[in-house]
Coordinates of C-alpha atoms in Angstrom, one line a residue:
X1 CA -4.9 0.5 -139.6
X2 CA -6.8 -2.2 -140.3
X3 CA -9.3 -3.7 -137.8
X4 CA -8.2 -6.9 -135.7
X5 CA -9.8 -10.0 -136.3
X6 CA -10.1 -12.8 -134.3
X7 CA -11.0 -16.9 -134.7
X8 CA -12.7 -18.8 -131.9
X9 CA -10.7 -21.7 -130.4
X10 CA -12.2 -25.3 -129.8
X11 CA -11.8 -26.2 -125.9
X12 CA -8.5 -28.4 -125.3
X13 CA -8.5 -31.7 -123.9
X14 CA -6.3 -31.5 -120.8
X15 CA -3.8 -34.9 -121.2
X16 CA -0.3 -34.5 -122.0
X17 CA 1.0 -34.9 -125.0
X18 CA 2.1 -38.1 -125.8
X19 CA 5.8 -39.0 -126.3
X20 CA 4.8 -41.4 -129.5
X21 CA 5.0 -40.2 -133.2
X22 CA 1.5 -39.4 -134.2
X23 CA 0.0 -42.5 -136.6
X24 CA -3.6 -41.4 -137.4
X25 CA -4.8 -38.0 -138.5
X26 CA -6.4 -37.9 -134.6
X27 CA -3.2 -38.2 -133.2
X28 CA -1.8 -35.1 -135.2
X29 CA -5.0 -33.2 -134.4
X30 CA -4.5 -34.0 -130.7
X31 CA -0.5 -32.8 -130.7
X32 CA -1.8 -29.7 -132.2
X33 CA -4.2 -29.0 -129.8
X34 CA -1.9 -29.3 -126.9
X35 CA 1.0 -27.2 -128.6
X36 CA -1.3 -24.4 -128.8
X37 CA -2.4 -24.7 -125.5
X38 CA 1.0 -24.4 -124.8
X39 CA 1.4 -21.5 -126.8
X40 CA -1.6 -19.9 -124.5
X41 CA 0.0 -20.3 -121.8
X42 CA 3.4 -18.5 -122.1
X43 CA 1.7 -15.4 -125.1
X44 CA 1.1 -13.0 -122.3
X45 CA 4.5 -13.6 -120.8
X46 CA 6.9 -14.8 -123.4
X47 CA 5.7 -13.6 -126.6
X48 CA 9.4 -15.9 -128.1
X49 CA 8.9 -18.8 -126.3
X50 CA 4.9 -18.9 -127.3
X51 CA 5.7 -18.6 -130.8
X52 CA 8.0 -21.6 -130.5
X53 CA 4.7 -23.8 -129.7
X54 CA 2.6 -22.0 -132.2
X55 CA 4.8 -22.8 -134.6
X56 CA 5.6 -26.6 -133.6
X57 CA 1.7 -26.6 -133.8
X58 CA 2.0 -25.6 -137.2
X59 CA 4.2 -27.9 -138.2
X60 CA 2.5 -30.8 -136.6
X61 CA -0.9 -29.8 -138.8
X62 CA 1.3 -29.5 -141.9
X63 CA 3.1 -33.1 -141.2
X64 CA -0.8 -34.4 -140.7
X65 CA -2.3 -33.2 -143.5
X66 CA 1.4 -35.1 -145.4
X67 CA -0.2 -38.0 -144.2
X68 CA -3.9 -37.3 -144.7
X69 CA -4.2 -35.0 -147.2
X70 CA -8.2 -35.3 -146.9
X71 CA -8.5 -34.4 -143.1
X72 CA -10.8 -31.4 -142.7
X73 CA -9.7 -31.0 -138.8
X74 CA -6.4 -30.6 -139.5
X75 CA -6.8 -28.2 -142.8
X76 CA -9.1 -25.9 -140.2
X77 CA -6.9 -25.7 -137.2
X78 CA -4.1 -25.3 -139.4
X79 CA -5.5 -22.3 -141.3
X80 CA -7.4 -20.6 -138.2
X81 CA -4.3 -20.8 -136.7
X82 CA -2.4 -19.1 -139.6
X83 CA -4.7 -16.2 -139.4
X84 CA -4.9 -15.9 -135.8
X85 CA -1.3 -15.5 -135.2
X86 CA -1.2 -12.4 -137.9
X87 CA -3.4 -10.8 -135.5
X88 CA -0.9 -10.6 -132.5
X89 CA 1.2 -7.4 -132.6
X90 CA 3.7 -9.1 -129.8
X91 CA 3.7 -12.8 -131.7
X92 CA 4.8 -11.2 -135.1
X93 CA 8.5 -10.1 -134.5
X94 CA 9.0 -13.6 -133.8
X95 CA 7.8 -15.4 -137.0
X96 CA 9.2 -16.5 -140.3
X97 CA 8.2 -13.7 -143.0
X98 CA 6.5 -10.1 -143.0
X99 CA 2.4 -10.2 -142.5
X100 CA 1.6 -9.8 -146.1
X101 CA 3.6 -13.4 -146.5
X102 CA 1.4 -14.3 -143.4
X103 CA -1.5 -13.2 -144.5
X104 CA -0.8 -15.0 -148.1
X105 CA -0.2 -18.7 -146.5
X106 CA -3.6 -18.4 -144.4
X107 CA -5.1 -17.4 -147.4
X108 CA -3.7 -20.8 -149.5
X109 CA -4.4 -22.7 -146.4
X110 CA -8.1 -21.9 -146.2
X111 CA -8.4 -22.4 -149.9
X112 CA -6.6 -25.7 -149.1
X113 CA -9.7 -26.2 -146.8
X114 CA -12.5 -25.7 -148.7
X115 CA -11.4 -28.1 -151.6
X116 CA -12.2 -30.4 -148.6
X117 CA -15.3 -28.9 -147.6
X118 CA -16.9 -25.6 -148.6
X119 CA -20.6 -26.1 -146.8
X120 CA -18.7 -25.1 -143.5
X121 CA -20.1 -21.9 -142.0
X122 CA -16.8 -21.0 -139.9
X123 CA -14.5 -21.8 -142.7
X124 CA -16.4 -19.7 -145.0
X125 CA -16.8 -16.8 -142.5
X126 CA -13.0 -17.2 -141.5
X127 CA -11.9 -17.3 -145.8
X128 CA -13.7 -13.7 -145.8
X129 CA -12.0 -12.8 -143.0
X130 CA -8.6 -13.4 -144.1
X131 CA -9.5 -12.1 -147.8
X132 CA -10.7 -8.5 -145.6
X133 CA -7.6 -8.3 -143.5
X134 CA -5.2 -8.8 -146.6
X135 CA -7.3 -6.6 -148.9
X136 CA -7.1 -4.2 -146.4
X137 CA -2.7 -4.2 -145.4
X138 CA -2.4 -4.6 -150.0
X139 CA -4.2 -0.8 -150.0
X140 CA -1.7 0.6 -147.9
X141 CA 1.0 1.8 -150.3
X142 CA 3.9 0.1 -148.9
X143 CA 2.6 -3.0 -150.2
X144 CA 1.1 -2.3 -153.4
X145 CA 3.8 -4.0 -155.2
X146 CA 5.3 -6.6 -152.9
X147 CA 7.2 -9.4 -154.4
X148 CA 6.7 -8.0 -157.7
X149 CA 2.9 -9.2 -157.4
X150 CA 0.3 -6.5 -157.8
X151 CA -2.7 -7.7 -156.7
X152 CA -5.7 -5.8 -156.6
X153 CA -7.4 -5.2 -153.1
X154 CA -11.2 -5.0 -155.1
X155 CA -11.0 -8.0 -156.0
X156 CA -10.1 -9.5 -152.7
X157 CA -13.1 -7.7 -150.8
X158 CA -15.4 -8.6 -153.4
X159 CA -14.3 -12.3 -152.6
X160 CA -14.4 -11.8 -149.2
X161 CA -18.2 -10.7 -149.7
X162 CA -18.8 -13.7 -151.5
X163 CA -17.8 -16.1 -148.9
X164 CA -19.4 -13.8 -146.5
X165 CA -23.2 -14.3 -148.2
X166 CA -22.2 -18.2 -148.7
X167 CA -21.9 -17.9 -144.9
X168 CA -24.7 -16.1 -144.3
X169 CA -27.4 -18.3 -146.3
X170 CA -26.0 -21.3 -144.9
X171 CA -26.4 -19.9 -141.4
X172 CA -29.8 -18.7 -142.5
X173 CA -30.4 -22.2 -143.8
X174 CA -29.5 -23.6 -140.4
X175 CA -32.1 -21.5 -138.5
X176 CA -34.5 -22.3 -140.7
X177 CA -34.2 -26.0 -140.5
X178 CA -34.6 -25.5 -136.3
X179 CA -37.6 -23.1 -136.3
X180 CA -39.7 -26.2 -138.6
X181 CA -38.4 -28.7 -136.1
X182 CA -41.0 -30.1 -134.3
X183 CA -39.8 -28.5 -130.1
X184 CA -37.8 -31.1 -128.4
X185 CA -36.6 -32.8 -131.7
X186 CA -32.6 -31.5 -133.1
X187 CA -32.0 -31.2 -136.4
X188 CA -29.4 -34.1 -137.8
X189 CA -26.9 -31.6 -139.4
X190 CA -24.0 -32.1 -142.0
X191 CA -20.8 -32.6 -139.7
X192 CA -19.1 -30.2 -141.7
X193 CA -21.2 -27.3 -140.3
X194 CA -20.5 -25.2 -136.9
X195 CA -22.2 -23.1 -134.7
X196 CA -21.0 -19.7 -134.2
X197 CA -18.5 -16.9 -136.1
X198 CA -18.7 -14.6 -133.1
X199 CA -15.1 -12.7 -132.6
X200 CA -15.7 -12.9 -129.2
X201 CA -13.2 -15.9 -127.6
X202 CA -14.6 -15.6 -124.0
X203 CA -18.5 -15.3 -124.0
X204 CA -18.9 -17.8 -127.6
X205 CA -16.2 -20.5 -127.4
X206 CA -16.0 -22.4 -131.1
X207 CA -15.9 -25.8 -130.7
X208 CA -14.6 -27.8 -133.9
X209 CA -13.3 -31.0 -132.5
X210 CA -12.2 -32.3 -129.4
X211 CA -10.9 -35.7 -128.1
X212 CA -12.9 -38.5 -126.2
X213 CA -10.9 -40.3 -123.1
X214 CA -10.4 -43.2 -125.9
X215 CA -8.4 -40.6 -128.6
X216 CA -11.1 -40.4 -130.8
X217 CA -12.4 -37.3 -132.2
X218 CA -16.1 -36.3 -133.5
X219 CA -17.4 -33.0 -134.5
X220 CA -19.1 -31.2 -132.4
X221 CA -22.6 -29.6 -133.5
X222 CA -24.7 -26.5 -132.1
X223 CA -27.5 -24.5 -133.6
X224 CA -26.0 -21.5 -135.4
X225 CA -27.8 -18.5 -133.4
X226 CA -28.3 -14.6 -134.5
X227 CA -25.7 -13.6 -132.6
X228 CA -23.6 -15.6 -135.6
X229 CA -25.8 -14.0 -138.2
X230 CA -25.1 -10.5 -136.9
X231 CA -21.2 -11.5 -136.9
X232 CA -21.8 -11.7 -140.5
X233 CA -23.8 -9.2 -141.4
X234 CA -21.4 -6.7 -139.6
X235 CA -18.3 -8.4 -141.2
X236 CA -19.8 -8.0 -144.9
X237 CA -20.5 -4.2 -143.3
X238 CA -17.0 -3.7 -142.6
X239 CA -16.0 -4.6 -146.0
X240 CA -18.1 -2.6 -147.9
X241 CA -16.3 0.1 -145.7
X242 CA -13.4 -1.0 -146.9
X243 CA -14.4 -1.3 -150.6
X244 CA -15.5 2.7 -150.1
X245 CA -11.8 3.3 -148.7
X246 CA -10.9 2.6 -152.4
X247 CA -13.4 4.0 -154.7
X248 CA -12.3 7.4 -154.6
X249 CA -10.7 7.2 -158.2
X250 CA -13.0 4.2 -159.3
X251 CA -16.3 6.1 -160.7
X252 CA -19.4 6.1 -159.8
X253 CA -20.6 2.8 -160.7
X254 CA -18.3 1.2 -158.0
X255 CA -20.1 3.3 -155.4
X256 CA -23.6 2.8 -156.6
X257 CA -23.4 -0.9 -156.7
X258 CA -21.5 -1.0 -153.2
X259 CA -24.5 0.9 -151.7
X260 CA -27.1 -1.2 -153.8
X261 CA -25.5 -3.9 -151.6
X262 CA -25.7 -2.5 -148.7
X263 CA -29.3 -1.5 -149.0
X264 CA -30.7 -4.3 -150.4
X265 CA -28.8 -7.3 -148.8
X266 CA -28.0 -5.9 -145.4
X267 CA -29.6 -3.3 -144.1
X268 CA -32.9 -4.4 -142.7
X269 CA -31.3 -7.8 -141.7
X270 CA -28.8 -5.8 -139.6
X271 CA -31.5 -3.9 -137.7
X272 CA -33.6 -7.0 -137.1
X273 CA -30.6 -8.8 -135.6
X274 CA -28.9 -6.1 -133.8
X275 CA -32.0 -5.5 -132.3
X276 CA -32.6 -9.4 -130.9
X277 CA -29.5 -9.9 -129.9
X278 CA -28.6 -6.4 -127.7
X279 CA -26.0 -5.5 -129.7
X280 CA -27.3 -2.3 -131.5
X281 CA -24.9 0.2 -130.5
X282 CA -22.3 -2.0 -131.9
X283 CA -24.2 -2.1 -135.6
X284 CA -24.8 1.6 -135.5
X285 CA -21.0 2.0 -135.3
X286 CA -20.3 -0.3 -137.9
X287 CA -23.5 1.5 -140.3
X288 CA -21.9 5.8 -139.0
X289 CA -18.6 4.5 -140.1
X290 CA -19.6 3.0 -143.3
X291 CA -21.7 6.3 -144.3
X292 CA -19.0 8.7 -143.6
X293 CA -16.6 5.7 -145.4
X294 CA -18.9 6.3 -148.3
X295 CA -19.9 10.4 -147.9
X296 CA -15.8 10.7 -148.7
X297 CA -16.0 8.2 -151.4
X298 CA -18.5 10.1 -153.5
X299 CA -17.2 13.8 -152.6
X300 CA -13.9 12.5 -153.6
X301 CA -15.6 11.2 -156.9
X302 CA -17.5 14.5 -157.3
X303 CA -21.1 13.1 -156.7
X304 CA -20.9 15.1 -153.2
X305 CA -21.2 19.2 -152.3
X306 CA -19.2 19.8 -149.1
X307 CA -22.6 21.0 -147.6
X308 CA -24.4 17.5 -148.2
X309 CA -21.0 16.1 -147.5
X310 CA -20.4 17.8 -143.8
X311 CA -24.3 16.8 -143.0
X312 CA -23.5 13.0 -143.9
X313 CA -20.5 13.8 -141.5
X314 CA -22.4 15.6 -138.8
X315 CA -25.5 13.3 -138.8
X316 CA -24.0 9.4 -138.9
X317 CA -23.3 10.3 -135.2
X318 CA -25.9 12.4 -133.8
X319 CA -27.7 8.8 -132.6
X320 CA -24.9 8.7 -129.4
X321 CA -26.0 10.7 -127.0
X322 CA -23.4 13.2 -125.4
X323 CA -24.8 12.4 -121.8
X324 CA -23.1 8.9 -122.1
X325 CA -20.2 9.7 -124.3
X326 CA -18.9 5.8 -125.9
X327 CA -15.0 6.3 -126.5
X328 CA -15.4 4.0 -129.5
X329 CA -17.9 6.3 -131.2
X330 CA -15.6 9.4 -130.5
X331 CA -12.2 7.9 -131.7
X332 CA -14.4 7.1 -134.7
X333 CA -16.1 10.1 -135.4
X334 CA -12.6 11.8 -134.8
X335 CA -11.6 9.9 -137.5
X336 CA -14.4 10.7 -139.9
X337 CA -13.9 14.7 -139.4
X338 CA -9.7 14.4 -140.0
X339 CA -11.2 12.9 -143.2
X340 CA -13.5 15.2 -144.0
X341 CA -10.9 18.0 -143.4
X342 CA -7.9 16.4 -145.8
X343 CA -10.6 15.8 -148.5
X344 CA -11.7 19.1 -148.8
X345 CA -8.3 20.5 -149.2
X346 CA -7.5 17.4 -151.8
X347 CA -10.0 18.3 -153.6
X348 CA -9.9 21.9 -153.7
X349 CA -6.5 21.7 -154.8
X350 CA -7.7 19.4 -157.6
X351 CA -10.1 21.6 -158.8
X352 CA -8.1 24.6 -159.1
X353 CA -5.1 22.6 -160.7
X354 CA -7.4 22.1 -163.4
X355 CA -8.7 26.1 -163.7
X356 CA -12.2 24.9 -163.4
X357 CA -12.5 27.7 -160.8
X358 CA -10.4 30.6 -159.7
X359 CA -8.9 30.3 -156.1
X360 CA -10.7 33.4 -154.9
X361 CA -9.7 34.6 -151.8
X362 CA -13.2 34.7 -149.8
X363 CA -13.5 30.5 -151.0
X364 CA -10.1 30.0 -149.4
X365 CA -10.9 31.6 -146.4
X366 CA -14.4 30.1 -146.3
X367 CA -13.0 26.8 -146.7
X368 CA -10.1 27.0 -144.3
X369 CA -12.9 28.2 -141.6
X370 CA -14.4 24.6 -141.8
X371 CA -11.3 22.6 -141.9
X372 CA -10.3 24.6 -139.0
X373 CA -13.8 23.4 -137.1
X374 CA -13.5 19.8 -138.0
X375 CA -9.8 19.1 -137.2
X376 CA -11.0 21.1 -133.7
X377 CA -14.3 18.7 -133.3
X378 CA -11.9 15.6 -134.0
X379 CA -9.4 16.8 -131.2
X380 CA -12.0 17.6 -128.5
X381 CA -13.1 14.1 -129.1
X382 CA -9.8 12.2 -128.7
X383 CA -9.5 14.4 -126.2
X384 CA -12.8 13.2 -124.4
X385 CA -12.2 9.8 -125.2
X386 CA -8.8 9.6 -123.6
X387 CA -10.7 10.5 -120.3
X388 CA -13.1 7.8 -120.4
X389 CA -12.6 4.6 -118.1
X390 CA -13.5 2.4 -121.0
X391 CA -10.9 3.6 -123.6
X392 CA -9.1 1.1 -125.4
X393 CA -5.8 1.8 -127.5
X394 CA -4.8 5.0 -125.5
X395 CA -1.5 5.4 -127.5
X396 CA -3.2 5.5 -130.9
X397 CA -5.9 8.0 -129.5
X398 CA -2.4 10.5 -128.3
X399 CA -1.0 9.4 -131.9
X400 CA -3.9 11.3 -133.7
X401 CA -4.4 14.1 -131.1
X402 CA -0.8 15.0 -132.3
X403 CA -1.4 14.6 -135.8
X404 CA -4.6 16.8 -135.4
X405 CA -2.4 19.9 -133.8
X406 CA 0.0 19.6 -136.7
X407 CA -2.8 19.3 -139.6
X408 CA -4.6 22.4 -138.0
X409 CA -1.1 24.3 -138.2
X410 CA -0.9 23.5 -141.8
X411 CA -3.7 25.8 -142.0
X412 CA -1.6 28.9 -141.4
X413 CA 1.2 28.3 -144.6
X414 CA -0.3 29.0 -148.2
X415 CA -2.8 29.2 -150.1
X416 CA -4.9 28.9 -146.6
X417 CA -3.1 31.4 -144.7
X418 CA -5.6 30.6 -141.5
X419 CA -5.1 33.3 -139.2
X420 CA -5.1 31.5 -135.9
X421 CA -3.6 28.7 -137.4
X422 CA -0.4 31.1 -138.2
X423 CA -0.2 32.7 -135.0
X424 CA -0.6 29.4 -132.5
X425 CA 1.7 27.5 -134.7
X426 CA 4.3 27.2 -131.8
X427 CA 2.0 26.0 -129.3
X428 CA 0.1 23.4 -131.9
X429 CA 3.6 22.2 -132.8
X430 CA 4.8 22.3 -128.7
X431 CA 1.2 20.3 -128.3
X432 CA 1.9 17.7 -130.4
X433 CA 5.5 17.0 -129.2
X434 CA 3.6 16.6 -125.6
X435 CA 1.2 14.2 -127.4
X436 CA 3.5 12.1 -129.7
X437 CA 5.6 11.6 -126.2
X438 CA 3.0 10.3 -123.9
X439 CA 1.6 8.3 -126.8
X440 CA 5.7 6.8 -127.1
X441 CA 5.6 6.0 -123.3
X442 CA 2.2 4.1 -123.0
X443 CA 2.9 2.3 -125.7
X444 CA 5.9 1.2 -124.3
X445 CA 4.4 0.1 -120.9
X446 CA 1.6 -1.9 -123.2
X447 CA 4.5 -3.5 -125.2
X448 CA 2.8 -2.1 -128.1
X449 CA 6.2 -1.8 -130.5
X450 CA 4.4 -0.6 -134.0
X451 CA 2.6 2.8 -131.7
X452 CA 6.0 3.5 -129.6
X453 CA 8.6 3.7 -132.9
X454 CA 5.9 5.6 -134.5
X455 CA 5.1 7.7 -131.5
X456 CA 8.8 8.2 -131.0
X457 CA 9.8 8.9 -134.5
X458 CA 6.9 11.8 -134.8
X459 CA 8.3 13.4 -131.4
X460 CA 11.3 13.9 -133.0
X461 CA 10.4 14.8 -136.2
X462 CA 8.7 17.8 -134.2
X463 CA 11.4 18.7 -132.4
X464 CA 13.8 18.8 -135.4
X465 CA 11.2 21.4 -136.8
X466 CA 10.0 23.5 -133.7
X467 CA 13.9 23.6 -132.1
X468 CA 16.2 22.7 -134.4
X469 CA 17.9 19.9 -132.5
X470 CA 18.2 16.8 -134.5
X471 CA 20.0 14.8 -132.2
X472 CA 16.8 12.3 -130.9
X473 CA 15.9 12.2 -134.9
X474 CA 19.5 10.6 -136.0
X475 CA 19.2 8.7 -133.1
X476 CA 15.8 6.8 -133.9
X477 CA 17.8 6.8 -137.9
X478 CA 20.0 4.6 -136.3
X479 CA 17.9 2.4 -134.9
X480 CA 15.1 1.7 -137.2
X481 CA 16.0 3.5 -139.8
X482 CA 14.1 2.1 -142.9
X483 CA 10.8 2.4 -140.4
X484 CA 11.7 5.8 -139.9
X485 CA 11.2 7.1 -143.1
X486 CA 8.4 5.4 -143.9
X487 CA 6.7 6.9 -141.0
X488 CA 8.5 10.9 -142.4
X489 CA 6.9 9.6 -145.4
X490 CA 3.8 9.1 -144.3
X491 CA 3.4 12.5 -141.9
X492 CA 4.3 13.9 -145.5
X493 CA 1.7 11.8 -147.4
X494 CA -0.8 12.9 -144.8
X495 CA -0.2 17.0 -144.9
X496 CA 1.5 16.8 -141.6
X497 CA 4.5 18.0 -142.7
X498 CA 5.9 19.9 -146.2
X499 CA 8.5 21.1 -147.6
X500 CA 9.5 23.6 -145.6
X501 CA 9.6 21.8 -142.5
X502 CA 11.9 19.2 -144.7
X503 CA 14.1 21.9 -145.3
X504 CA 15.0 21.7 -141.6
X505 CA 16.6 18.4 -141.2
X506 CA 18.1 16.2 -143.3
X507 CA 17.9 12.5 -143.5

């Protein structure tokens, strides 16, 4: 799943809305403004009714920018607000198009906005943003080929970087231009640039514009700050991240240059910020996921042994103590060790398909021993993290404590033939029935639709293996049945099930 991303909103001006068709480019802006404070208002209640105003909002900034083709206020909000309705799960089922069409209008609409201006730190950082988040939904498979347009997800991050460093030295520009000015005098600053790229809406509020008590609007200017550096620097992290997601089949020379970038454009500048701002747990996550992102890359490319592999694994999270455990760090690492366990096997089976080894009996078993202990350290650590007060996304973390029971019973069918794995395969299959249905009904109570079909369809699936009874599977086929097999799909995709457990239903 891809990260969610989020754009800072401007404060509101608090009059109503006038009843008067909007005459200058101000006016627009203002009827915006209030329809998406509208839209506020009624999200965490009426997800239907908030999309209404979001999308009256919309077409406010589109009628605008009819009129005034060259407003910059009106080519931002209209954009950030494309992009920041993609992020919310409950919003989506109620507007026009899929999120890859979503995703695909923001994109136009912030390229729409930088033939206006392109020295704007937020629009740059927001451009990358939106490049990230649809580079990221184009590499899952399902929409590889949408629309009958193959577009490469590379190239997309690779953009996304470049805005990213356009951001970055313009921010660095910024600070610079503060530190020589003499204490006591501001800086007079382009009124195309903005202070902040933080994802955080409470504690950084962005101000672009807002209305004077006359209806006049005027850009409001701050000092960009580290904290907005760090933003950056983490966001171009991310993306390389992403890049390494890919690389697996791209050679070496796509790895090398993405760590070249990494080590020689970000890596000390992410120390020295996280350090001044407080925020260096949050960079170390962002650097362990990153170098288990890459570990896999290169094993799966053959530049890595599993030995130096599993130590890359082991030692990106040894820096959080186990004293304080951070449920963040152990959903991630859980992550990076169902990883490591699926590219061992993929690989292995690669390398025997092409008889450059014999599949001797004492490497199976040898192999199938640490598989076994890394889909175990990945389960103990959902399983820790679900305990912890400051867990976010319970349903996901039940979602992949169920998929770990049913990857560890692949272990017992062939070639692995993993002794414990064979003889607990009820009870891993009965475990993850008992995960995938707690995972269905907390996601239900958090009105979080993608987890619940997806929980709901893997309990099923389960049952119609462990018992036979099929009757709560052709139910959910009835309902949602396209979704359904793409999720059937996927547990397939992901060794979670095979062809013998296929055997046992029928679609």
């Amino acid at each position: 799943m891809p990260k969610q991303k989020q754009f800072l909103r401007f404060p509101r001006k608090s009059s109503k809305p006038k009843d008067t068709i909007p005459q200058t480019a101000n006016e627009f802006l203002a009827v915006g403004v209030d329809l998406e404070e509208a839209g506020e208002k009624w999200r965490a209640g009426d997800a239907q009714k908030s999309a209404r105003f979001f999308l009256r909002a919309l077409d406010d900034y589109e009628n605008g920018l009819q009129h005034f083709h060259g407003s910059f206020d009106l080519a931002y909000n209209r954009a950030r607000l494309q992009y920041e309705l993609v992020q919310q799960p409950r919003l989506l089922p109620h507007l026009p198009g899929g999120k890859f069409d979503l995703l695909r209008s923001a994109l136009n609409s912030h390229r729409y906005a930088l033939e206006i201006n392109r020295e704007n730190a937020d629009l740059l950082f927001n451009t990358g943003q939106v490049l990230t988040s649809l580079g990221e939904l184009i590499s899952e498979e399902q929409y590889r080929h949408h629309d009958a347009v193959v577009v490469d997800p590379l190239g997309l991050f690779q953009e996304a970087l470049t805005f990213f460093q356009q951001c970055l030295s313009l921010q660095e520009l910024q600070i610079s231009q503060l530190d020589r000015a003499p204490q006591g005098q501001s800086i007079e600053a382009d009124s195309s640039a903005t202070e902040t790229t933080s994802k955080d809406v409470s504690e950084h509020p962005r101000p672009l514009s807002q209305p004077s008590d006359e209806d006049t609007w005027a850009t409001i200017m701050e000092p960009v700050t580290e904290q907005a550096l760090l933003d950056t620097l983490l966001a171009q992290v991310e993306t390389l991240t992403s890049i390494c997601g890919l690389s697996s089949n791209r050679g070496i020379s796509d790895l090398n240059w993405v760590d070249e970038y990494y080590r020689n454009s970000l890596q000390d500048k992410l120390l020295g910020f996280a350090k001044e701002t407080g925020r260096h747990h949050e960079a170390t996550l962002a650097k362990a996921k990153y170098r288990c992102t890459l570990a896999d890359a290169r094993f799966t490319a053959t530049m890595l042994d599993i030995p130096t592999y599993e130590k890359e694994v082991t030692g990106a999270y040894e820096i959080f103590p186990e004293s304080d455990p951070d449920p963040q760090a152990l959903c991630d690492r859980a992550d990076a060790e169902i990883v490591f366990a699926a590219s061992v096997q993929k690989v292995w089976r690669q390398v025997m398909d092409r008889g450059l080894v014999e599949g001797m009996p004492e490497d199976v078993a040898r192999l199938s021993i640490v598989r076994w202990k890394h889909l175990t350290k990945a389960l103990d650590n959902l399983t820790l993290a679900a305990k912890l007060p400051k867990v976010k996304n319970l349903p996901r973390i039940h979602l992949r404590r169920g998929d770990c029971e049913l990857l560890r019973r692949r272990l017992g069918t062939a070639p692995s033939n993993y002794d414990i794995a064979l003889k607990s395969a009820s009870t891993l299959l009965k475990n993850a029935e008992i995960y995938y249905r707690g995972a269905a009904r907390l996601a239900q109570a958090e009105a979080a639709a993608d987890e619940e079909t997806e929980a709901s369809v893997k309990e099923a699936v389960v049952i119609a293996v462990s018992t036979g009874e099929h009757s709560k599977l052709h139910k959910r086929l009835d309902l949602q049945r396209a979704r359904a097999q793409e999720i059937i799909e996927d547990m397939t995709e992901e060794g979670l099930l095979w062809d013998e457990d296929m055997k046992s239903f029928s679609l």
